[in-house]
Coordinates of N, CA and C in Angstrom, one line a residue:
M18 N 85.8 17.0 -41.4 CA 84.5 17.2 -41.1 C 84.0 18.5 -41.7
T19 N 82.9 18.5 -42.3 CA 82.4 19.7 -42.9 C 81.3 20.2 -42.1
D20 N 81.4 21.5 -42.0 CA 80.3 22.2 -41.2 C 79.2 22.5 -42.2
N21 N 78.1 22.1 -41.9 CA 77.0 22.2 -42.8 C 76.0 23.3 -42.2
T22 N 76.5 24.4 -41.8 CA 75.7 25.4 -41.3 C 75.4 26.5 -42.3
S23 N 75.9 26.4 -43.5 CA 75.7 27.3 -44.5 C 74.3 27.2 -45.2
G24 N 73.7 26.1 -45.0 CA 72.3 25.9 -45.5 C 72.3 25.2 -46.8
D25 N 73.4 24.5 -47.1 CA 73.4 23.7 -48.4 C 72.2 22.7 -48.4
A26 N 72.3 21.8 -47.6 CA 71.3 20.8 -47.6 C 70.9 20.6 -46.1
P27 N 69.7 20.7 -45.9 CA 69.3 20.5 -44.5 C 69.4 19.1 -44.0
R28 N 69.8 19.0 -42.8 CA 70.0 17.7 -42.2 C 68.6 17.2 -41.7
T29 N 68.3 16.1 -42.0 CA 67.1 15.5 -41.5 C 67.4 14.5 -40.4
A30 N 66.8 14.7 -39.4 CA 67.1 13.8 -38.3 C 66.2 12.5 -38.5
E31 N 66.8 11.4 -38.4 CA 66.1 10.2 -38.7 C 65.2 9.9 -37.5
T32 N 63.9 9.9 -37.7 CA 63.0 9.6 -36.6 C 62.7 8.1 -36.6
P33 N 62.9 7.5 -35.5 CA 62.7 6.0 -35.6 C 61.3 5.7 -35.8
K34 N 61.0 4.9 -36.8 CA 59.6 4.4 -37.1 C 59.2 3.4 -36.0
S35 N 57.9 3.5 -35.6 CA 57.5 2.6 -34.6 C 57.4 1.2 -35.2
P36 N 58.0 0.3 -34.6 CA 58.1 -1.1 -35.2 C 56.7 -1.7 -35.1
E37 N 56.5 -2.6 -36.0 CA 55.2 -3.4 -36.0 C 55.2 -4.2 -34.8
P38 N 54.0 -4.2 -34.1 CA 53.9 -5.1 -32.9 C 54.1 -6.5 -33.2
S39 N 54.8 -7.2 -32.4 CA 55.0 -8.6 -32.6 C 55.0 -9.3 -31.2
G40 N 54.7 -10.5 -31.2 CA 54.8 -11.3 -30.0 C 53.8 -10.8 -28.9
V41 N 54.3 -10.4 -27.8 CA 53.5 -10.1 -26.6 C 52.7 -8.8 -26.9
D42 N 53.4 -7.8 -27.6 CA 52.7 -6.6 -27.9 C 51.5 -6.8 -28.8
L43 N 51.6 -7.7 -29.8 CA 50.5 -8.1 -30.7 C 49.4 -8.7 -29.9
A44 N 49.7 -9.5 -29.0 CA 48.7 -10.2 -28.2 C 47.9 -9.1 -27.3
R45 N 48.7 -8.1 -26.8 CA 48.0 -7.1 -26.0 C 47.0 -6.3 -26.8
V46 N 47.5 -5.9 -28.0 CA 46.6 -5.1 -28.9 C 45.4 -5.9 -29.3
A47 N 45.5 -7.2 -29.6 CA 44.4 -8.0 -29.9 C 43.4 -8.2 -28.7
L48 N 44.0 -8.3 -27.5 CA 43.2 -8.5 -26.3 C 42.4 -7.2 -26.1
R49 N 43.0 -6.0 -26.2 CA 42.4 -4.8 -26.0 C 41.2 -4.6 -27.0
A50 N 41.4 -4.9 -28.2 CA 40.4 -4.8 -29.3 C 39.2 -5.8 -29.0
A51 N 39.6 -7.0 -28.5 CA 38.5 -8.0 -28.2 C 37.7 -7.5 -27.0
K52 N 38.3 -6.9 -26.0 CA 37.6 -6.4 -24.8 C 36.7 -5.2 -25.2
D53 N 37.2 -4.3 -26.1 CA 36.4 -3.2 -26.5 C 35.1 -3.7 -27.3
A54 N 35.3 -4.7 -28.1 CA 34.2 -5.2 -28.9 C 33.2 -5.9 -28.0
A55 N 33.7 -6.7 -27.0 CA 32.8 -7.3 -26.1 C 32.0 -6.3 -25.2
R56 N 32.7 -5.3 -24.8 CA 32.0 -4.2 -24.0 C 30.9 -3.6 -24.8
A57 N 31.2 -3.3 -26.1 CA 30.2 -2.7 -27.0 C 29.0 -3.6 -27.1
R58 N 29.3 -4.9 -27.3 CA 28.2 -5.8 -27.5 C 27.4 -5.9 -26.2
G59 N 28.1 -5.9 -25.0 CA 27.4 -6.0 -23.7 C 26.6 -4.8 -23.4
D60 N 27.1 -3.6 -23.8 CA 26.3 -2.4 -23.6 C 25.0 -2.4 -24.5
A61 N 25.2 -2.9 -25.7 CA 24.0 -2.9 -26.6 C 23.0 -3.9 -26.0
A62 N 23.4 -5.1 -25.6 CA 22.5 -6.1 -25.0 C 21.8 -5.5 -23.7
Q63 N 22.6 -4.8 -22.9 CA 22.0 -4.3 -21.7 C 21.0 -3.2 -22.0
Q64 N 21.2 -2.4 -23.0 CA 20.3 -1.4 -23.4 C 19.0 -2.0 -24.0
K65 N 19.1 -3.1 -24.7 CA 17.9 -3.8 -25.2 C 17.1 -4.4 -24.1
K66 N 17.8 -5.0 -23.1 CA 17.2 -5.6 -22.0 C 16.4 -4.5 -21.2
Q67 N 17.0 -3.4 -20.9 CA 16.4 -2.3 -20.2 C 15.2 -1.8 -21.0
A68 N 15.3 -1.7 -22.3 CA 14.2 -1.2 -23.1 C 13.0 -2.2 -22.9
R69 N 13.2 -3.5 -22.9 CA 12.2 -4.5 -22.7 C 11.5 -4.3 -21.4
R70 N 12.3 -4.1 -20.4 CA 11.8 -4.0 -19.0 C 11.2 -2.6 -18.7
G71 N 11.3 -1.7 -19.6 CA 10.7 -0.4 -19.4 C 11.7 0.7 -18.9
G72 N 13.0 0.5 -19.2 CA 14.0 1.5 -18.8 C 14.7 1.1 -17.6
L73 N 15.4 2.0 -17.1 CA 16.2 1.8 -15.9 C 15.4 1.5 -14.7
R74 N 15.9 0.7 -13.8 CA 15.1 0.3 -12.6 C 15.3 1.3 -11.4
S75 N 16.3 2.0 -11.3 CA 16.5 3.0 -10.3 C 17.3 4.1 -10.8
G76 N 17.2 5.2 -10.1 CA 18.0 6.4 -10.6 C 18.1 7.4 -9.5
A77 N 18.6 8.5 -9.8 CA 18.8 9.5 -8.8 C 17.6 10.3 -8.5
R78 N 16.6 10.3 -9.4 CA 15.4 11.1 -9.1 C 14.2 10.1 -9.0
A79 N 13.2 10.6 -8.2 CA 12.0 9.8 -8.0 C 11.2 9.8 -9.3
D80 N 10.6 8.6 -9.6 CA 9.6 8.5 -10.7 C 8.6 7.5 -10.3
G81 N 7.7 7.2 -11.2 CA 6.5 6.3 -10.9 C 6.9 4.9 -10.6
R82 N 8.1 4.5 -10.9 CA 8.5 3.1 -10.6 C 9.1 2.9 -9.2
D83 N 9.3 4.0 -8.5 CA 9.9 3.8 -7.2 C 8.9 3.2 -6.2
P84 N 9.3 2.5 -5.2 CA 8.4 2.0 -4.2 C 7.7 3.1 -3.4
M85 N 6.4 2.8 -3.0 CA 5.7 3.7 -2.2 C 5.7 3.3 -0.7
A86 N 5.4 4.3 0.1 CA 5.3 4.0 1.5 C 4.0 3.2 1.7
L87 N 3.9 2.4 2.7 CA 2.7 1.6 3.0 C 1.5 2.4 3.1
G88 N 1.5 3.5 3.9 CA 0.3 4.3 4.0 C -0.2 4.9 2.7
S89 N 0.7 5.3 1.9 CA 0.3 5.9 0.6 C -0.3 4.8 -0.3
A90 N 0.3 3.6 -0.2 CA -0.2 2.5 -1.1 C -1.6 2.1 -0.6
I91 N -1.9 2.1 0.7 CA -3.2 1.7 1.2 C -4.2 2.8 0.8
N92 N -3.8 4.1 1.0 CA -4.7 5.2 0.6 C -5.1 5.1 -0.9
R93 N -4.1 4.8 -1.7 CA -4.3 4.7 -3.1 C -5.3 3.5 -3.4
L94 N -5.1 2.4 -2.8 CA -6.0 1.3 -3.0 C -7.4 1.6 -2.5
I95 N -7.6 2.2 -1.4 CA -8.9 2.6 -0.9 C -9.6 3.5 -1.9
T96 N -8.8 4.5 -2.4 CA -9.4 5.4 -3.4 C -9.8 4.7 -4.7
E97 N -8.9 3.9 -5.2 CA -9.1 3.2 -6.5 C -10.4 2.3 -6.4
R98 N -10.5 1.6 -5.3 CA -11.6 0.6 -5.1 C -12.9 1.2 -4.6
G99 N -12.9 2.5 -4.2 CA -14.1 3.2 -3.7 C -14.5 2.7 -2.3
W100 N -13.5 2.5 -1.5 CA -13.8 2.0 -0.2 C -13.7 3.1 0.9
E101 N -13.8 4.4 0.5 CA -13.7 5.5 1.4 C -14.7 5.4 2.6
A102 N -16.0 5.2 2.3 CA -17.0 5.2 3.3 C -16.8 4.0 4.3
P103 N -16.6 2.8 3.8 CA -16.4 1.7 4.7 C -15.1 1.8 5.6
A104 N -14.1 2.4 4.9 CA -12.8 2.6 5.7 C -13.1 3.7 6.8
A105 N -13.8 4.7 6.4 CA -14.1 5.8 7.4 C -14.9 5.2 8.6
V106 N -15.9 4.4 8.2 CA -16.7 3.8 9.3 C -15.9 2.8 10.1
G107 N -15.0 2.1 9.5 CA -14.1 1.3 10.3 C -13.2 2.1 11.2
G108 N -12.8 3.3 10.8 CA -12.1 4.2 11.7 C -13.0 4.6 12.9
V109 N -14.2 4.8 12.6 CA -15.2 5.2 13.7 C -15.3 4.0 14.7
M110 N -15.3 2.8 14.2 CA -15.4 1.7 15.1 C -14.2 1.6 16.0
G111 N -13.1 2.0 15.5 CA -11.8 2.0 16.3 C -11.9 3.2 17.3
R112 N -12.5 4.3 17.0 CA -12.6 5.4 17.9 C -13.9 5.5 18.6
W113 N -14.7 4.4 18.7 CA -16.0 4.4 19.3 C -16.0 5.0 20.7
P114 N -15.1 4.7 21.6 CA -15.2 5.3 22.9 C -15.1 6.8 22.9
Q115 N -14.3 7.4 22.0 CA -14.2 8.8 21.9 C -15.4 9.5 21.4
I116 N -16.1 8.7 20.5 CA -17.3 9.3 19.9 C -18.5 9.3 20.8
V117 N -18.8 8.1 21.4 CA -20.0 7.9 22.2 C -19.7 8.2 23.7
G118 N -18.5 8.2 24.1 CA -18.2 8.3 25.6 C -17.8 7.0 26.2
E119 N -17.1 7.0 27.3 CA -16.6 5.8 27.9 C -17.7 4.9 28.5
D120 N -18.7 5.5 29.1 CA -19.8 4.8 29.7 C -20.6 4.0 28.7
V121 N -20.9 4.6 27.6 CA -21.7 3.9 26.6 C -20.8 2.9 25.9
A122 N -19.6 3.2 25.7 CA -18.7 2.3 25.0 C -18.4 1.0 25.8
K123 N -18.5 1.1 27.1 CA -18.4 -0.2 27.9 C -19.5 -1.1 27.7
H124 N -20.7 -0.6 27.3 CA -21.8 -1.5 27.2 C -22.4 -1.7 25.8
C125 N -21.9 -0.9 24.9 CA -22.4 -1.0 23.5 C -21.2 -1.0 22.5
V126 N -21.3 -1.9 21.6 CA -20.1 -2.1 20.6 C -20.7 -2.2 19.2
P127 N -20.1 -1.4 18.3 CA -20.5 -1.4 16.9 C -20.1 -2.8 16.3
E128 N -21.0 -3.4 15.6 CA -20.7 -4.7 15.0 C -20.5 -4.6 13.5
R129 N -21.3 -4.0 12.7 CA -21.1 -3.9 11.3 C -21.8 -2.7 10.7
Y130 N -21.3 -2.4 9.5 CA -21.9 -1.3 8.7 C -22.3 -1.8 7.4
D131 N -23.6 -1.5 7.0 CA -24.1 -1.9 5.7 C -24.1 -0.7 4.8
E132 N -23.1 -0.7 3.8 CA -22.9 0.5 3.0 C -24.1 0.8 2.1
D133 N -24.8 -0.3 1.6 CA -25.9 0.0 0.7 C -27.1 0.7 1.4
E134 N -27.4 0.2 2.6 CA -28.5 0.8 3.4 C -28.1 1.9 4.3
R135 N -26.7 2.1 4.5 CA -26.1 3.1 5.4 C -26.6 2.9 6.8
V136 N -26.6 1.7 7.2 CA -27.0 1.3 8.6 C -25.9 0.8 9.4
L137 N -25.7 1.4 10.6 CA -24.7 0.9 11.5 C -25.4 0.1 12.6
T138 N -24.9 -1.2 12.7 CA -25.5 -2.1 13.7 C -24.7 -2.1 15.0
V139 N -25.3 -1.9 16.1 CA -24.7 -1.8 17.4 C -25.3 -2.8 18.4
R140 N -24.5 -3.6 19.1 CA -25.0 -4.6 20.0 C -24.7 -4.1 21.4
C141 N -25.7 -4.2 22.3 CA -25.5 -3.8 23.7 C -25.5 -5.0 24.6
D142 N -24.9 -4.9 25.8 CA -24.8 -6.0 26.6 C -26.0 -6.3 27.5
S143 N -27.0 -5.3 27.5 CA -28.2 -5.5 28.3 C -29.3 -4.8 27.6
T144 N -30.6 -5.2 27.9 CA -31.7 -4.6 27.2 C -31.9 -3.1 27.7
A145 N -31.4 -2.8 28.9 CA -31.5 -1.5 29.5 C -30.6 -0.5 28.6
W146 N -29.4 -1.0 28.3 CA -28.5 -0.2 27.5 C -28.9 -0.1 26.1
A147 N -29.6 -1.1 25.6 CA -30.1 -1.1 24.2 C -31.2 0.0 24.2
T148 N -32.1 0.1 25.2 CA -33.1 1.1 25.2 C -32.5 2.5 25.3
N149 N -31.5 2.6 26.1 CA -30.8 3.9 26.3 C -30.2 4.3 25.0
L150 N -29.5 3.4 24.3 CA -28.9 3.8 23.0 C -29.9 4.1 21.9
R151 N -31.1 3.4 22.0 CA -32.1 3.8 21.0 C -32.6 5.2 21.2
L152 N -32.6 5.7 22.4 CA -33.0 7.1 22.7 C -31.9 8.1 22.2
L153 N -30.6 7.6 22.3 CA -29.5 8.5 21.9 C -29.2 8.4 20.4
A154 N -29.9 7.5 19.7 CA -29.5 7.2 18.3 C -29.6 8.4 17.4
P155 N -30.6 9.3 17.4 CA -30.5 10.5 16.5 C -29.3 11.4 16.8
T156 N -29.0 11.5 18.0 CA -27.8 12.4 18.4 C -26.5 11.7 17.8
L157 N -26.4 10.4 18.0 CA -25.2 9.7 17.5 C -25.1 9.7 16.0
V158 N -26.3 9.6 15.3 CA -26.3 9.7 13.8 C -25.7 11.1 13.4
A159 N -26.2 12.1 14.0 CA -25.7 13.5 13.7 C -24.2 13.6 13.9
R160 N -23.7 13.1 15.1 CA -22.3 13.1 15.4 C -21.5 12.3 14.4
L161 N -21.9 11.1 14.1 CA -21.2 10.3 13.1 C -21.2 11.0 11.7
N162 N -22.3 11.6 11.3 CA -22.3 12.2 10.0 C -21.4 13.5 10.0
E163 N -21.2 14.2 11.1 CA -20.3 15.3 11.2 C -18.9 14.7 11.0
D164 N -18.6 13.6 11.5 CA -17.2 13.0 11.4 C -17.0 12.4 10.0
L165 N -18.0 11.7 9.5 CA -17.8 10.9 8.2 C -18.2 11.6 7.0
G166 N -19.1 12.6 7.1 CA -19.6 13.2 5.9 C -21.2 13.0 5.9
H167 N -21.9 14.0 5.4 CA -23.3 14.0 5.4 C -23.9 12.8 4.7
G168 N -24.8 12.1 5.4 CA -25.5 10.9 4.9 C -24.8 9.6 4.9
T169 N -23.6 9.6 5.5 CA -22.9 8.3 5.6 C -23.6 7.3 6.4
V170 N -24.2 7.7 7.6 CA -25.0 6.8 8.4 C -26.4 7.4 8.5
Q171 N -27.4 6.7 8.1 CA -28.7 7.2 8.1 C -29.5 6.6 9.3
L172 N -29.1 5.4 9.8 CA -29.8 4.8 10.9 C -28.8 4.0 11.7
I173 N -29.1 3.9 13.0 CA -28.4 3.1 13.9 C -29.3 2.0 14.4
K174 N -29.0 0.8 14.0 CA -29.8 -0.4 14.4 C -29.3 -0.9 15.7
V175 N -30.0 -0.9 16.8 CA -29.6 -1.3 18.1 C -30.1 -2.7 18.4
Q176 N -29.2 -3.6 18.8 CA -29.6 -4.9 19.2 C -29.2 -5.2 20.6
G177 N -30.1 -6.0 21.3 CA -29.9 -6.3 22.7 C -28.9 -7.4 22.7
P178 N -28.7 -8.0 23.9 CA -27.7 -9.0 24.1 C -28.1 -10.3 23.4
G179 N -27.1 -11.0 22.9 CA -27.4 -12.3 22.2 C -27.5 -13.4 23.3
G180 N -28.4 -14.3 23.0 CA -28.6 -15.4 23.9 C -27.4 -16.4 23.9
P181 N -27.4 -17.3 24.8 CA -26.3 -18.4 24.7 C -26.5 -19.2 23.5
A182 N -25.5 -19.9 23.1 CA -25.5 -20.8 22.0 C -26.6 -21.8 22.2
R183 N -27.4 -22.1 21.2 CA -28.5 -23.1 21.3 C -27.9 -24.5 21.3
R184 N -28.3 -25.2 22.3 CA -27.9 -26.5 22.4 C -29.0 -27.5 22.0
Y185 N -28.6 -28.4 21.2 CA -29.5 -29.4 20.8 C -29.2 -30.7 21.6
G186 N -30.2 -31.4 22.0 CA -29.9 -32.6 22.7 C -31.2 -33.2 23.2
P187 N -31.1 -34.3 24.0 CA -32.3 -35.0 24.4 C -33.3 -34.2 25.3
L188 N -32.8 -33.1 26.0 CA -33.6 -32.4 26.9 C -34.1 -31.1 26.3
R189 N -33.9 -30.9 25.0 CA -34.3 -29.6 24.3 C -35.4 -30.0 23.3
A190 N -36.4 -29.1 23.3 CA -37.4 -29.3 22.2 C -36.9 -28.6 21.0
P191 N -37.1 -29.2 19.8 CA -36.7 -28.6 18.6 C -37.3 -27.2 18.4
G192 N -36.5 -26.2 18.0 CA -37.0 -24.9 17.8 C -37.2 -24.0 19.0
S193 N -36.7 -24.6 20.2 CA -36.8 -23.8 21.4 C -35.8 -22.7 21.4
T194 N -36.3 -21.5 21.9 CA -35.4 -20.3 22.0 C -35.0 -20.1 23.4
G195 N -35.4 -20.8 24.3 CA -35.0 -20.6 25.7 C -35.9 -19.6 26.3
P196 N -35.5 -19.0 27.4 CA -36.4 -18.0 28.1 C -36.5 -16.7 27.1
G197 N -37.7 -16.5 26.6 CA -37.8 -15.6 25.5 C -37.6 -14.1 25.9
D198 N -38.0 -13.6 27.0 CA -37.9 -12.2 27.3 C -36.5 -11.8 27.8
T199 N -35.7 -12.7 28.2 CA -34.4 -12.3 28.8 C -33.4 -12.0 27.7
Y200 N -33.5 -12.7 26.6 CA -32.5 -12.5 25.5 C -33.2 -11.9 24.3
G201 N -33.2 -10.6 24.2 CA -33.7 -10.1 22.9 C -34.6 -9.0 23.1

């Protein structure tokens, strides 16, 4: 045996070459390549679909596509449609007892609000309460306008009690209104 430490010819260690894949290994490599290609096609298709829909549907941060709370959606709808005054008057109708007092609220009920004429129609259960409310009308208009904004209600139209339903039949004369002074 010769000792080759003197540096004559360097020894090269034979590094084993990686063998060409064959059989099962070749199938694994082909499967991995096919999966990568399919994933790339799927990502591209997903991105195209998202671009058509306007981007991602949800994310970590809030944006204009997120759902709104119901109260916010209603307020936005009221503002967009210009329903502020009718909605405010509707709120007054719900708070009628607090605005006019319990005694008046037991006998007088707001029926409708005409936005064009700015008239609130109130029906009373007796002619005495209708007369009383007519006397209180200027004070109520001022109080309502403080609550709703200046000029929202210009007039309160007070109506007395409605009569019973008109019955037509053999014992009624056509056009009869019943006892005239009691209802109206």
